[in-house]
Amino acid sequence: MRKHVISGLLALLFLLALPVSAAAQTVPDESRNGHCSITVSMTYKGKAVCGGTLALYKVGDVAEDDGNYSFVPVEAIQADIPEFGDIESPDLAGKLCKLESKLTPVTDLPKKVGEDGKATFSDLTFGLYLVVQKTAASGYEKTAPFLVSVPYLYADEYQYDVTSQPKTDLEREVPTKPTSPTTKPTTSSGGGKKLPQTGQLWWPVPVLACAGLGCIAVGLFRRREAKDEG
C-alpha cells in the first residue's frame, strides 16, 4: 500500500513539473531590441572580397503567440505578401526584392564593403532583414538577395550580433569579347597612300602616267616628221 502511495505522488509531481519545463524555454532578451547588428561577409574561395555596396531592408517584424515566435511582413508589403510561410524558401528573397521600392533601407546610403570583405549594419531592432547588393565588387557578379534574422537562434541560444554570408557563392564577372567591325573603315585620299576604295593599287598609277606621256611624245615626234616631209 505504501509503495502505491509513493508511486502516485511521484507521478503527480511529474505532471506538475511539465508546465514548468515548457515555460522555461529560451526567450529573446528584450533589452537587446534596437541594439542588434548584422555583418555581411563577402568571400570568394575563402578570401575576402572588398568593394561594392550593400543595402539592408527590414521586411518582417517579430510576433509572439503563447511563447512561440515568428516573423510577419512589415506593413508596407502586407498587401503583396500577407504572410511569409517558410522563410527558408530560396524564392522568398527574390519576391521581396521585387518590392524593394516599397521598403525603406535601414541606412540612408548603401554600405561599402571594406578591405576585410565585410559591411556591418548596427542598432537594429528584432526582425527579418533583406540584404541586396546594389553594386558589385570589381571583377565579380552581383550576388542574389538573401534574408537574415535577428536575433538568430543557435544551439538554443539567441545571437544578437549576427554574421552572415550570401546564400549563393560569388561568381567572377565574365569579360565581354570586343565585336569586330563588319566593314572596313574608309580612308580619305587626301595625303594618304591609298586611293579611295576602288580595288586599285597605288603603284600602277605613276607607271601608267609615264606610258601616257611617252605615247604623246611619240605622236608629236611623228607629226613633226610628217610636216618636214611635206
Short mmCIF file of C-alpha atoms in Angstrom, two decimals:
data_model
loop_
_atom_site.label_atom_id
_atom_site.label_comp_id
_atom_site.label_asym_id
_atom_site.label_seq_id
_atom_site.Cartn_x
_atom_site.Cartn_y
_atom_site.Cartn_z
CA MET A 1 0.00 0.00 0.00
CA ARG A 2 2.80 2.37 0.92
CA LYS A 3 4.58 1.66 -2.38
CA HIS A 4 1.43 2.55 -4.34
CA VAL A 5 1.12 5.88 -2.48
CA ILE A 6 4.76 6.80 -3.20
CA SER A 7 4.36 5.89 -6.87
CA GLY A 8 1.23 8.04 -7.10
CA LEU A 9 2.97 11.03 -5.53
CA LEU A 10 5.90 10.73 -7.92
CA ALA A 11 3.54 10.63 -10.90
CA LEU A 12 1.72 13.71 -9.63
CA LEU A 13 4.98 15.60 -9.16
CA PHE A 14 6.00 14.67 -12.72
CA LEU A 15 2.73 16.01 -14.13
CA LEU A 16 3.06 19.24 -12.15
CA ALA A 17 6.60 19.72 -13.46
CA LEU A 18 5.55 19.61 -17.13
CA PRO A 19 4.18 23.19 -17.37
CA VAL A 20 7.26 24.48 -15.57
CA SER A 21 9.56 22.86 -18.13
CA ALA A 22 7.52 24.26 -21.02
CA ALA A 23 7.66 27.76 -19.57
CA ALA A 24 11.44 27.55 -19.19
CA GLN A 25 12.09 27.75 -22.96
CA THR A 26 14.57 30.31 -24.32
CA VAL A 27 13.10 33.76 -24.96
CA PRO A 28 14.78 36.77 -26.60
CA ASP A 29 16.34 39.39 -24.35
CA GLU A 30 14.14 42.45 -24.92
CA SER A 31 16.90 44.73 -23.61
CA ARG A 32 18.82 43.94 -26.81
CA ASN A 33 15.97 45.07 -29.06
CA GLY A 34 17.34 48.00 -31.03
CA HIS A 35 20.94 47.03 -30.23
CA CYS A 36 21.47 44.17 -32.67
CA SER A 37 23.77 44.07 -35.68
CA ILE A 38 24.16 42.22 -38.97
CA THR A 39 27.60 41.82 -40.52
CA VAL A 40 27.67 40.63 -44.12
CA SER A 41 30.88 38.84 -45.09
CA MET A 42 31.77 38.67 -48.80
CA THR A 43 34.29 35.99 -49.79
CA TYR A 44 35.44 34.14 -52.88
CA LYS A 45 37.12 30.75 -52.42
CA GLY A 46 37.79 31.60 -48.79
CA LYS A 47 39.33 35.03 -49.48
CA ALA A 48 37.76 38.38 -48.58
CA VAL A 49 36.29 40.37 -51.48
CA CYS A 50 36.28 44.12 -50.89
CA GLY A 51 34.36 46.71 -52.85
CA GLY A 52 30.77 47.01 -53.91
CA THR A 53 27.85 48.22 -51.80
CA LEU A 54 25.03 46.55 -49.84
CA ALA A 55 21.59 47.78 -48.80
CA LEU A 56 19.59 46.35 -45.89
CA TYR A 57 15.80 46.42 -45.59
CA LYS A 58 13.59 45.32 -42.71
CA VAL A 59 10.90 43.08 -44.19
CA GLY A 60 9.50 41.33 -41.12
CA ASP A 61 8.53 42.12 -37.51
CA VAL A 62 8.60 39.65 -34.64
CA ALA A 63 5.25 38.25 -33.48
CA GLU A 64 4.73 36.22 -30.27
CA ASP A 65 1.87 33.79 -29.69
CA ASP A 66 1.81 31.81 -26.43
CA GLY A 67 5.58 31.74 -26.23
CA ASN A 68 6.06 30.92 -29.92
CA TYR A 69 7.90 33.48 -32.04
CA SER A 70 7.53 34.07 -35.78
CA PHE A 71 8.02 36.80 -38.38
CA VAL A 72 5.19 38.72 -40.02
CA PRO A 73 5.61 41.03 -43.05
CA VAL A 74 6.03 44.73 -42.30
CA GLU A 75 3.01 46.90 -43.03
CA ALA A 76 4.42 48.32 -46.27
CA ILE A 77 4.27 44.93 -48.05
CA GLN A 78 1.39 43.15 -46.29
CA ALA A 79 -0.90 43.78 -49.26
CA ASP A 80 1.57 41.95 -51.51
CA ILE A 81 2.71 39.24 -49.07
CA PRO A 82 0.18 38.66 -46.24
CA GLU A 83 2.42 36.04 -44.61
CA PHE A 84 5.90 34.63 -45.19
CA GLY A 85 5.28 30.92 -44.85
CA ASP A 86 8.69 29.25 -44.98
CA ILE A 87 11.37 31.93 -44.53
CA GLU A 88 13.97 29.37 -45.64
CA SER A 89 12.41 29.27 -49.11
CA PRO A 90 15.00 30.28 -51.74
CA ASP A 91 12.31 32.12 -53.71
CA LEU A 92 11.15 34.38 -50.86
CA ALA A 93 14.13 36.74 -51.01
CA GLY A 94 13.61 37.16 -54.76
CA LYS A 95 9.93 38.02 -54.27
CA LEU A 96 10.79 40.54 -51.57
CA CYS A 97 13.47 42.13 -53.76
CA LYS A 98 10.79 42.92 -56.35
CA LEU A 99 9.07 45.00 -53.64
CA GLU A 100 12.25 46.96 -52.90
CA SER A 101 10.65 50.28 -53.92
CA LYS A 102 8.09 49.89 -51.12
CA LEU A 103 10.71 49.22 -48.46
CA THR A 104 12.83 51.70 -46.50
CA PRO A 105 16.56 50.94 -46.17
CA VAL A 106 17.97 50.98 -42.65
CA THR A 107 20.73 53.39 -43.76
CA ASP A 108 20.42 56.45 -45.98
CA LEU A 109 23.14 55.18 -48.30
CA PRO A 110 24.22 51.63 -49.10
CA LYS A 111 27.13 50.34 -47.03
CA LYS A 112 30.51 49.93 -48.70
CA VAL A 113 32.22 46.58 -48.28
CA GLY A 114 35.56 47.19 -46.54
CA GLU A 115 39.02 45.79 -47.14
CA ASP A 116 38.16 42.85 -44.88
CA GLY A 117 35.22 41.98 -47.14
CA LYS A 118 32.66 42.97 -44.50
CA ALA A 119 29.87 45.52 -44.09
CA THR A 120 28.13 45.97 -40.72
CA PHE A 121 24.66 47.36 -40.02
CA SER A 122 24.19 48.34 -36.36
CA ASP A 123 21.41 49.43 -33.96
CA LEU A 124 18.86 47.05 -35.47
CA THR A 125 15.55 46.04 -33.91
CA PHE A 126 14.36 42.43 -33.81
CA GLY A 127 13.11 41.30 -37.20
CA LEU A 128 13.71 39.72 -40.58
CA TYR A 129 16.01 41.63 -42.95
CA LEU A 130 16.66 41.55 -46.69
CA VAL A 131 20.21 42.06 -47.97
CA VAL A 132 20.52 43.45 -51.52
CA GLN A 133 23.81 44.07 -53.30
CA LYS A 134 23.49 47.42 -55.09
CA THR A 135 26.88 47.44 -56.81
CA ALA A 136 29.21 44.51 -57.32
CA ALA A 137 32.88 44.36 -56.43
CA SER A 138 35.22 44.93 -59.36
CA GLY A 139 35.61 41.72 -61.35
CA TYR A 140 32.61 39.98 -59.74
CA GLU A 141 28.94 39.47 -60.48
CA LYS A 142 26.23 40.71 -58.11
CA THR A 143 25.14 38.16 -55.53
CA ALA A 144 21.49 37.18 -55.23
CA PRO A 145 19.47 38.88 -52.44
CA PHE A 146 19.14 36.90 -49.20
CA LEU A 147 17.46 37.03 -45.78
CA VAL A 148 18.94 37.36 -42.29
CA SER A 149 17.04 37.25 -38.98
CA VAL A 150 17.94 38.90 -35.68
CA PRO A 151 18.08 37.57 -33.13
CA TYR A 152 19.24 34.26 -34.56
CA LEU A 153 18.61 31.11 -32.52
CA TYR A 154 21.66 28.85 -32.50
CA ALA A 155 22.09 25.86 -30.17
CA ASP A 156 19.15 27.05 -28.02
CA GLU A 157 20.80 30.44 -27.54
CA TYR A 158 19.86 33.70 -29.23
CA GLN A 159 22.60 35.55 -31.12
CA TYR A 160 22.11 39.32 -31.33
CA ASP A 161 25.18 40.18 -33.42
CA VAL A 162 24.84 38.04 -36.49
CA THR A 163 27.44 37.44 -39.20
CA SER A 164 26.05 36.14 -42.46
CA GLN A 165 27.19 35.34 -46.00
CA PRO A 166 25.30 35.29 -49.30
CA LYS A 167 23.35 32.08 -49.82
CA THR A 168 24.95 31.66 -53.25
CA ASP A 169 28.69 31.80 -53.91
CA LEU A 170 30.17 34.87 -55.55
CA GLU A 171 30.95 34.47 -59.23
CA ARG A 172 33.64 36.06 -61.34
CA GLU A 173 32.49 38.54 -63.96
CA VAL A 174 32.82 37.14 -67.46
CA PRO A 175 34.62 39.69 -69.68
CA THR A 176 32.79 40.53 -72.88
CA LYS A 177 34.68 40.00 -76.13
CA PRO A 178 35.02 43.09 -78.34
CA THR A 179 32.97 42.82 -81.52
CA SER A 180 34.92 43.01 -84.79
CA PRO A 181 33.67 45.55 -87.37
CA THR A 182 31.72 44.03 -90.26
CA THR A 183 33.05 46.56 -92.80
CA LYS A 184 36.44 48.12 -93.21
CA PRO A 185 36.62 51.82 -92.41
CA THR A 186 37.00 54.07 -95.41
CA THR A 187 40.03 56.34 -95.69
CA SER A 188 40.26 59.72 -97.37
CA SER A 189 42.53 60.15 -100.38
CA GLY A 190 43.93 63.46 -99.25
CA GLY A 191 47.56 62.96 -98.24
CA GLY A 192 47.18 59.19 -98.00
CA LYS A 193 48.95 56.44 -99.89
CA LYS A 194 45.77 54.63 -100.84
CA LEU A 195 43.17 55.51 -103.40
CA PRO A 196 39.52 55.54 -102.46
CA GLN A 197 38.07 52.03 -102.21
CA THR A 198 38.06 51.09 -105.91
CA GLY A 199 40.12 47.93 -105.71
CA GLN A 200 43.15 49.53 -107.41
CA LEU A 201 46.65 49.57 -106.03
CA TRP A 202 48.76 52.74 -105.86
CA TRP A 203 51.88 51.59 -107.74
CA PRO A 204 50.30 51.29 -111.31
CA VAL A 205 49.35 54.98 -111.32
CA PRO A 206 52.81 56.51 -111.96
CA VAL A 207 53.64 53.71 -114.46
CA LEU A 208 50.53 54.40 -116.48
CA ALA A 209 51.17 58.14 -116.31
CA CYS A 210 54.69 57.71 -117.75
CA ALA A 211 53.40 55.43 -120.50
CA GLY A 212 50.82 58.05 -121.45
CA LEU A 213 53.45 60.79 -121.63
CA GLY A 214 55.61 58.52 -123.81
CA CYS A 215 52.75 57.97 -126.28
CA ILE A 216 52.15 61.72 -126.51
CA ALA A 217 55.87 62.35 -127.17
CA VAL A 218 55.96 59.69 -129.93
CA GLY A 219 52.85 61.19 -131.52
CA LEU A 220 54.33 64.68 -131.54
CA PHE A 221 57.60 63.41 -132.99
CA ARG A 222 55.86 61.58 -135.88
CA ARG A 223 53.68 64.58 -136.57
CA ARG A 224 56.78 66.79 -136.92
CA GLU A 225 58.40 64.26 -139.29
CA ALA A 226 55.28 64.25 -141.45
CA LYS A 227 55.38 68.06 -141.75
CA ASP A 228 59.06 68.05 -142.72
CA GLU A 229 58.45 65.50 -145.48
CA GLY A 230 55.53 67.52 -146.81
#
